[in-house]
Amino acid sequence: MAPKTKYTKEMIINSAFNLVREQGISALSARSLAKKMNSSSQPIFTYFNNMEEVKAEVVKKAKEVYSNDYILEGLKMNPPFKGVGIKYIDFAINDKMLFELLFMGKNDITSHYLPSFDDNAKYVEKVLVDRYHLSIEDSKELYNLLSIFVHGIATLFAKESYVLTKEDASNMLSTVFKALTKYLKEGRINEYYN
């Protein structure tokens, strides 16, 4: 008789994460995770009280992948703020299920695409302050406005609605960024439109 495989908490989280990455959060259940691990569900409940705790760990791991593999890489690009937008779109293309989990979910365990909910906001806003000499308030406003714009483009890619190429998206990001930066630097003209 072969010895039973000993599962660690990390092994269970990794299996759950890979399952969600391949099939989406709706596919994650005790039964599907046990099947993925070639096990019973007993090891899962050795470490977790319920599947909500497993889901929370999957979300945490997905946020780490998003931050490390996409946002931090985007900040290394030139220009860095545009790099963040491009990498957000790449995340939607390359990791559709994780993108949907983090940015298109309908539940409380996921984040939201607006920067005020984004753990990476402080890094992105710092680039805007340092490189483009915007105030922190203007940086936050710019990041909010462009986040909505980029999220729309990324959602098109995530849903495989290829009405744009990546080159189109890149050019659009540059145009909108330049227009908004000019608007913020030259002063708001809200009085004109009110």
Short mmCIF file of C-alpha atoms in Angstrom, two decimals:
data_model
loop_
_atom_site.label_atom_id
_atom_site.label_comp_id
_atom_site.label_asym_id
_atom_site.label_seq_id
_atom_site.Cartn_x
_atom_site.Cartn_y
_atom_site.Cartn_z
CA MET A 1 0.00 0.00 0.00
CA ALA A 2 1.39 3.40 -1.03
CA PRO A 3 1.82 5.97 1.75
CA LYS A 4 -0.74 8.77 1.87
CA THR A 5 0.38 12.09 0.50
CA LYS A 6 0.83 14.69 3.21
CA TYR A 7 -0.71 17.98 2.18
CA THR A 8 0.49 21.29 3.52
CA LYS A 9 -1.63 24.40 3.74
CA GLU A 10 0.50 25.94 0.97
CA MET A 11 -0.09 22.93 -1.31
CA ILE A 12 -3.84 23.27 -0.84
CA ILE A 13 -3.75 27.02 -1.54
CA ASN A 14 -1.65 26.44 -4.67
CA SER A 15 -4.04 23.76 -5.93
CA ALA A 16 -7.04 26.03 -5.28
CA PHE A 17 -5.29 28.94 -6.97
CA ASN A 18 -4.43 26.86 -10.05
CA LEU A 19 -8.00 25.59 -10.25
CA VAL A 20 -9.37 29.14 -10.14
CA ARG A 21 -6.75 30.36 -12.62
CA GLU A 22 -7.84 27.67 -15.08
CA GLN A 23 -11.60 27.54 -14.53
CA GLY A 24 -12.66 30.58 -12.50
CA ILE A 25 -13.83 31.09 -8.94
CA SER A 26 -17.21 29.49 -9.58
CA ALA A 27 -15.44 26.17 -10.17
CA LEU A 28 -13.90 26.14 -6.69
CA SER A 29 -15.62 23.79 -4.28
CA ALA A 30 -14.41 21.25 -1.74
CA ARG A 31 -15.19 18.47 -4.21
CA SER A 32 -13.42 20.08 -7.20
CA LEU A 33 -10.40 21.01 -5.09
CA ALA A 34 -10.13 17.48 -3.67
CA LYS A 35 -10.31 16.12 -7.21
CA LYS A 36 -7.59 18.54 -8.34
CA MET A 37 -5.42 17.31 -5.45
CA ASN A 38 -6.25 13.63 -6.11
CA SER A 39 -7.44 13.40 -2.54
CA SER A 40 -10.48 13.51 -0.33
CA SER A 41 -11.64 16.81 1.11
CA GLN A 42 -10.28 15.86 4.54
CA PRO A 43 -6.88 17.61 4.10
CA ILE A 44 -8.65 20.84 3.10
CA PHE A 45 -10.63 20.97 6.31
CA THR A 46 -7.57 20.13 8.37
CA TYR A 47 -6.31 23.65 7.63
CA PHE A 48 -9.48 25.59 6.78
CA ASN A 49 -12.79 25.91 8.60
CA ASN A 50 -14.72 26.40 5.36
CA MET A 51 -14.31 27.09 1.65
CA GLU A 52 -14.67 30.85 2.19
CA GLU A 53 -11.29 30.78 3.93
CA VAL A 54 -9.82 28.94 0.94
CA LYS A 55 -11.32 31.52 -1.43
CA ALA A 56 -9.84 34.35 0.63
CA GLU A 57 -6.39 32.75 0.26
CA VAL A 58 -6.90 32.41 -3.49
CA VAL A 59 -7.81 36.10 -3.72
CA LYS A 60 -4.73 37.01 -1.68
CA LYS A 61 -2.52 34.97 -4.01
CA ALA A 62 -4.19 36.46 -7.11
CA LYS A 63 -3.50 39.96 -5.77
CA GLU A 64 0.16 39.02 -5.29
CA VAL A 65 0.41 37.79 -8.88
CA TYR A 66 -1.29 40.97 -10.14
CA SER A 67 0.99 43.22 -8.08
CA ASN A 68 4.28 41.45 -8.71
CA ASP A 69 3.89 40.16 -12.27
CA TYR A 70 1.92 43.05 -13.72
CA ILE A 71 1.85 46.32 -11.78
CA LEU A 72 5.47 46.30 -10.58
CA GLU A 73 6.56 45.24 -14.07
CA GLY A 74 4.48 48.05 -15.58
CA LEU A 75 6.21 50.57 -13.32
CA LYS A 76 9.56 49.46 -14.79
CA MET A 77 8.40 50.33 -18.32
CA ASN A 78 8.92 53.68 -19.98
CA PRO A 79 6.79 55.66 -19.39
CA PRO A 80 5.87 53.89 -16.15
CA PHE A 81 2.31 55.13 -15.77
CA LYS A 82 1.43 53.95 -19.26
CA GLY A 83 3.24 50.71 -18.44
CA VAL A 84 0.81 50.13 -15.58
CA GLY A 85 -2.13 50.52 -17.96
CA ILE A 86 -0.57 48.21 -20.54
CA LYS A 87 0.18 45.55 -17.89
CA TYR A 88 -3.40 45.81 -16.57
CA ILE A 89 -4.58 44.99 -20.09
CA ASP A 90 -2.01 42.16 -20.27
CA PHE A 91 -3.42 40.78 -17.02
CA ALA A 92 -6.89 40.71 -18.60
CA ILE A 93 -5.49 38.91 -21.66
CA ASN A 94 -3.08 36.48 -19.99
CA ASP A 95 -4.93 35.71 -16.77
CA LYS A 96 -8.60 36.11 -17.68
CA MET A 97 -9.95 34.16 -14.73
CA LEU A 98 -7.84 36.02 -12.20
CA PHE A 99 -8.76 39.33 -13.83
CA GLU A 100 -12.43 38.43 -13.53
CA LEU A 101 -11.93 37.36 -9.92
CA LEU A 102 -10.24 40.60 -8.89
CA PHE A 103 -11.90 43.17 -11.10
CA MET A 104 -15.20 41.85 -12.34
CA GLY A 105 -16.43 39.98 -9.26
CA LYS A 106 -19.78 40.53 -7.62
CA ASN A 107 -18.75 39.73 -4.09
CA ASP A 108 -17.01 41.24 -1.10
CA ILE A 109 -13.83 39.16 -1.19
CA THR A 110 -12.48 40.79 -4.33
CA SER A 111 -11.12 44.24 -4.96
CA HIS A 112 -12.30 46.79 -7.44
CA TYR A 113 -10.69 48.51 -10.38
CA LEU A 114 -10.77 52.00 -8.87
CA PRO A 115 -7.43 52.94 -7.30
CA SER A 116 -8.93 53.75 -3.93
CA PHE A 117 -9.39 49.98 -3.58
CA ASP A 118 -6.03 49.09 -5.11
CA ASP A 119 -3.11 48.11 -2.88
CA ASN A 120 -0.74 49.36 -5.60
CA ALA A 121 -2.16 52.90 -5.75
CA LYS A 122 0.58 54.43 -3.61
CA TYR A 123 3.29 53.23 -6.03
CA VAL A 124 1.47 54.45 -9.12
CA GLU A 125 0.56 57.81 -7.58
CA LYS A 126 4.21 58.31 -6.53
CA VAL A 127 5.27 57.94 -10.18
CA LEU A 128 2.74 60.59 -11.19
CA VAL A 129 3.96 62.99 -8.50
CA ASP A 130 7.68 62.39 -9.13
CA ARG A 131 7.76 62.11 -12.91
CA TYR A 132 4.95 64.40 -14.00
CA HIS A 133 5.07 66.88 -11.11
CA LEU A 134 1.40 66.54 -10.27
CA SER A 135 0.04 67.14 -6.80
CA ILE A 136 -1.07 64.08 -4.87
CA GLU A 137 -4.71 65.17 -5.32
CA ASP A 138 -4.26 65.52 -9.09
CA SER A 139 -2.40 62.20 -9.21
CA LYS A 140 -5.30 60.46 -7.49
CA GLU A 141 -7.81 62.09 -9.82
CA LEU A 142 -5.80 61.17 -12.91
CA TYR A 143 -5.38 57.60 -11.70
CA ASN A 144 -9.11 57.29 -11.02
CA LEU A 145 -10.10 58.67 -14.43
CA LEU A 146 -7.63 56.57 -16.37
CA SER A 147 -8.40 53.46 -14.34
CA ILE A 148 -11.99 53.52 -15.52
CA PHE A 149 -10.82 54.03 -19.11
CA VAL A 150 -8.23 51.23 -18.93
CA HIS A 151 -10.66 48.91 -17.18
CA GLY A 152 -13.08 49.28 -20.09
CA ILE A 153 -10.37 48.38 -22.59
CA ALA A 154 -9.11 45.48 -20.46
CA THR A 155 -12.64 44.11 -20.08
CA LEU A 156 -12.99 44.02 -23.87
CA PHE A 157 -9.82 41.93 -24.07
CA ALA A 158 -10.84 39.70 -21.14
CA LYS A 159 -14.14 38.96 -22.87
CA GLU A 160 -12.28 38.35 -26.15
CA SER A 161 -14.05 41.19 -27.89
CA TYR A 162 -11.13 42.22 -30.03
CA VAL A 163 -12.42 45.51 -31.40
CA LEU A 164 -9.02 47.00 -30.59
CA THR A 165 -5.48 45.81 -31.05
CA LYS A 166 -2.94 46.21 -28.26
CA GLU A 167 -1.35 48.93 -30.40
CA ASP A 168 -4.70 50.75 -30.60
CA ALA A 169 -5.05 50.50 -26.83
CA SER A 170 -1.52 51.80 -26.30
CA ASN A 171 -2.13 54.79 -28.57
CA MET A 172 -5.44 55.55 -26.86
CA LEU A 173 -3.78 55.45 -23.44
CA SER A 174 -1.17 57.96 -24.59
CA THR A 175 -3.77 60.31 -26.04
CA VAL A 176 -6.05 60.28 -23.01
CA PHE A 177 -3.13 60.55 -20.59
CA LYS A 178 -1.73 63.61 -22.40
CA ALA A 179 -5.14 65.29 -22.52
CA LEU A 180 -5.87 64.70 -18.84
CA THR A 181 -2.37 65.72 -17.74
CA LYS A 182 -2.65 68.95 -19.71
CA TYR A 183 -6.07 69.58 -18.19
CA LEU A 184 -4.75 69.05 -14.66
CA LYS A 185 -1.57 71.10 -15.17
CA GLU A 186 -3.30 74.03 -16.84
CA GLY A 187 -5.98 74.19 -14.21
CA ARG A 188 -9.47 72.93 -14.21
CA ILE A 189 -11.96 74.61 -16.48
CA ASN A 190 -15.07 73.32 -14.78
CA GLU A 191 -16.57 76.82 -14.64
CA TYR A 192 -16.59 76.85 -18.43
CA TYR A 193 -18.67 73.68 -18.67
CA ASN A 194 -21.04 74.34 -15.78
#
